[in-house]
Amino acid sequence: MIILKTSQEIEKMRVSGRLVAEVLQELKEAVQAGVTTEELDRFAESRIIAKKAIPAFKGYRGYPKSLCVSINEEVVHGIPSRQRRLKEGDIVSLDLGVKVEGYYGDAAITLPVGGISQGARRLMEVTERALYMGIEQAHEGGHLSDISHAIQSYVESFGFSVVRAFVGHGIGTSLHEDPQVPNFGSPGRGPKLREGMVLAIEPMVNVGGYEVEIQEDNWTVLTADRSLSAHFEHTIAITRKGVEILTAH
Ligand code: MF3
Ligand code: CO
């Protein structure tokens, strides 16, 4: 069941969305060669708690940290660790969720660590632009899969692939609500898009094949062929005035 949000609820989700955007923005400066992924998690969690908000991922289905940090061939859900240090040439995806006054915000960015290869830069650019291609389709009267189709066709036109096994989602008083928002599919399918829908749209894009596997830690998702992967996510609301990005920086 898709839960439509009132304008008062969307106002609350602006607050959580803004906090996610702000902390991700601050993390951009913290991302440097030599930093551990655990340090990034500590930083994010302390910023959230300082704002009297709740880290949404910590404890979610047993996830142990506040931030997901996924490096290179890791797609999503990388667990921060004291042992893991960023190094020059890596690309690193940061995924963050918070809850403020009962409402969630969720977003992700992929960042370069120092100088990176042309191919890695291209992958990051295409993934971020694919997210915006999807967001453009999020308007009243369209169908949910118009978002999915726009993302898939953009990504595949560059020879990259979209991950199938993980999808975007509705969001509100739960981190994950209906509907699922796949990053692939034919247009004109699924529920009609309506004012009051709030969605987390999150393309995960691989240089190689779309297949993924889960590491022994039961969380970290990596590309089956160990090719590079990038992830961008925004929480968006469909309002009377059109689409609004709640996690915009
Ligand atoms: N952005 C991811 C999602 O929406 C984050 C979930 S990670 C978890 O699915 F750790 F909370 F599970
Ligand atoms: Co999400």
mmCIF file of N, CA, C and O in Angstrom, residues 5 13-14 18 29 32 34 38 42 79 92 94 106 115 128 134 164 166 173 180-181 186 224 231 235 241:
data_model
loop_
_atom_site.group_PDB
_atom_site.id
_atom_site.type_symbol
_atom_site.label_atom_id
_atom_site.label_comp_id
_atom_site.label_asym_id
_atom_site.label_seq_id
_atom_site.Cartn_x
_atom_site.Cartn_y
_atom_site.Cartn_z
ATOM 1 N N LYS A 5 1.595 11.390 1.326
ATOM 2 C CA LYS A 5 1.906 12.314 2.416
ATOM 3 C C LYS A 5 1.200 13.651 2.222
ATOM 4 O O LYS A 5 1.124 14.168 1.106
ATOM 5 N N MET A 13 9.443 15.995 6.256
ATOM 6 C CA MET A 13 10.442 15.223 5.508
ATOM 7 C C MET A 13 11.502 16.136 4.884
ATOM 8 O O MET A 13 12.618 15.695 4.618
ATOM 9 N N ARG A 14 11.143 17.409 4.694
ATOM 10 C CA ARG A 14 12.161 18.391 4.260
ATOM 11 C C ARG A 14 13.238 18.522 5.320
ATOM 12 O O ARG A 14 14.420 18.664 5.005
ATOM 13 N N ARG A 18 16.982 17.561 4.546
ATOM 14 C CA ARG A 18 18.014 18.603 4.622
ATOM 15 C C ARG A 18 19.183 18.156 5.490
ATOM 16 O O ARG A 18 20.340 18.420 5.166
ATOM 17 N N GLU A 29 34.267 16.576 2.575
ATOM 18 C CA GLU A 29 35.568 17.098 2.994
ATOM 19 C C GLU A 29 36.361 16.070 3.777
ATOM 20 O O GLU A 29 37.584 16.096 3.795
ATOM 21 N N GLN A 32 39.212 11.440 2.191
ATOM 22 C CA GLN A 32 40.596 11.673 1.749
ATOM 23 C C GLN A 32 41.367 10.379 1.885
ATOM 24 O O GLN A 32 41.027 9.550 2.737
ATOM 25 N N GLY A 34 43.731 7.759 3.268
ATOM 26 C CA GLY A 34 44.242 7.543 4.617
ATOM 27 C C GLY A 34 43.172 7.464 5.692
ATOM 28 O O GLY A 34 43.392 6.882 6.751
ATOM 29 N N GLU A 38 35.512 3.643 9.227
ATOM 30 C CA GLU A 38 34.965 3.798 10.580
ATOM 31 C C GLU A 38 34.960 5.273 11.010
ATOM 32 O O GLU A 38 34.002 5.740 11.629
ATOM 33 N N ARG A 42 31.810 7.450 12.322
ATOM 34 C CA ARG A 42 31.812 8.184 13.609
ATOM 35 C C ARG A 42 31.416 9.633 13.374
ATOM 36 O O ARG A 42 30.623 10.215 14.096
ATOM 37 N N ILE A 79 30.126 -2.090 5.270
ATOM 38 C CA ILE A 79 30.124 -1.785 6.711
ATOM 39 C C ILE A 79 31.426 -1.070 7.082
ATOM 40 O O ILE A 79 32.514 -1.597 6.835
ATOM 41 N N VAL A 92 34.240 6.044 -3.692
ATOM 42 C CA VAL A 92 33.593 5.615 -2.453
ATOM 43 C C VAL A 92 32.147 6.122 -2.399
ATOM 44 O O VAL A 92 31.892 7.313 -2.575
ATOM 45 N N LEU A 94 28.794 6.757 -0.286
ATOM 46 C CA LEU A 94 28.329 7.013 1.086
ATOM 47 C C LEU A 94 26.819 7.062 1.062
ATOM 48 O O LEU A 94 26.228 7.854 0.321
ATOM 49 N N ASP A 106 16.777 9.831 3.166
ATOM 50 C CA ASP A 106 17.733 8.820 2.709
ATOM 51 C C ASP A 106 18.392 9.339 1.433
ATOM 52 O O ASP A 106 17.691 9.765 0.504
ATOM 53 N N GLY A 115 42.973 11.660 -7.225
ATOM 54 C CA GLY A 115 42.851 11.478 -8.673
ATOM 55 C C GLY A 115 42.327 10.088 -8.984
ATOM 56 O O GLY A 115 42.780 9.118 -8.390
ATOM 57 N N GLU A 128 25.133 9.624 -11.580
ATOM 58 C CA GLU A 128 24.455 10.797 -11.015
ATOM 59 C C GLU A 128 23.445 11.365 -12.014
ATOM 60 O O GLU A 128 22.315 11.697 -11.660
ATOM 61 N N GLY A 134 15.838 9.993 -13.907
ATOM 62 C CA GLY A 134 14.723 9.351 -13.215
ATOM 63 C C GLY A 134 13.847 10.377 -12.509
ATOM 64 O O GLY A 134 12.614 10.355 -12.640
ATOM 65 N N ARG A 164 19.952 -5.068 -10.597
ATOM 66 C CA ARG A 164 18.537 -5.483 -10.535
ATOM 67 C C ARG A 164 18.119 -5.910 -9.128
ATOM 68 O O ARG A 164 16.953 -5.831 -8.771
ATOM 69 N N PHE A 166 18.706 -4.851 -6.161
ATOM 70 C CA PHE A 166 18.351 -3.842 -5.158
ATOM 71 C C PHE A 166 17.666 -2.695 -5.869
ATOM 72 O O PHE A 166 17.994 -2.385 -7.017
ATOM 73 N N THR A 173 7.256 7.342 7.346
ATOM 74 C CA THR A 173 7.473 6.994 8.757
ATOM 75 C C THR A 173 8.181 5.649 8.874
ATOM 76 O O THR A 173 8.501 5.213 9.969
ATOM 77 N N GLN A 180 8.161 -0.325 -4.474
ATOM 78 C CA GLN A 180 9.551 -0.524 -4.880
ATOM 79 C C GLN A 180 9.795 0.318 -6.125
ATOM 80 O O GLN A 180 8.902 0.462 -6.949
ATOM 81 N N VAL A 181 11.006 0.858 -6.243
ATOM 82 C CA VAL A 181 11.349 1.688 -7.406
ATOM 83 C C VAL A 181 12.547 1.066 -8.124
ATOM 84 O O VAL A 181 13.698 1.406 -7.831
ATOM 85 N N SER A 186 10.177 -1.456 -18.490
ATOM 86 C CA SER A 186 9.503 -0.744 -19.587
ATOM 87 C C SER A 186 8.692 0.399 -19.013
ATOM 88 O O SER A 186 8.217 0.312 -17.884
ATOM 89 N N ALA A 224 29.521 -9.088 -9.210
ATOM 90 C CA ALA A 224 29.940 -10.477 -9.394
ATOM 91 C C ALA A 224 31.248 -10.538 -10.196
ATOM 92 O O ALA A 224 32.102 -11.376 -9.935
ATOM 93 N N HIS A 231 26.821 4.656 -6.912
ATOM 94 C CA HIS A 231 25.467 4.733 -6.333
ATOM 95 C C HIS A 231 25.151 6.184 -5.994
ATOM 96 O O HIS A 231 25.936 6.833 -5.304
ATOM 97 N N THR A 235 15.973 11.458 -1.908
ATOM 98 C CA THR A 235 14.573 11.346 -1.502
ATOM 99 C C THR A 235 13.821 12.497 -2.174
ATOM 100 O O THR A 235 14.227 13.653 -2.038
ATOM 101 N N LYS A 241 3.374 21.500 -6.986
ATOM 102 C CA LYS A 241 4.225 22.340 -7.843
ATOM 103 C C LYS A 241 5.211 21.541 -8.671
ATOM 104 O O LYS A 241 6.069 22.101 -9.339
#
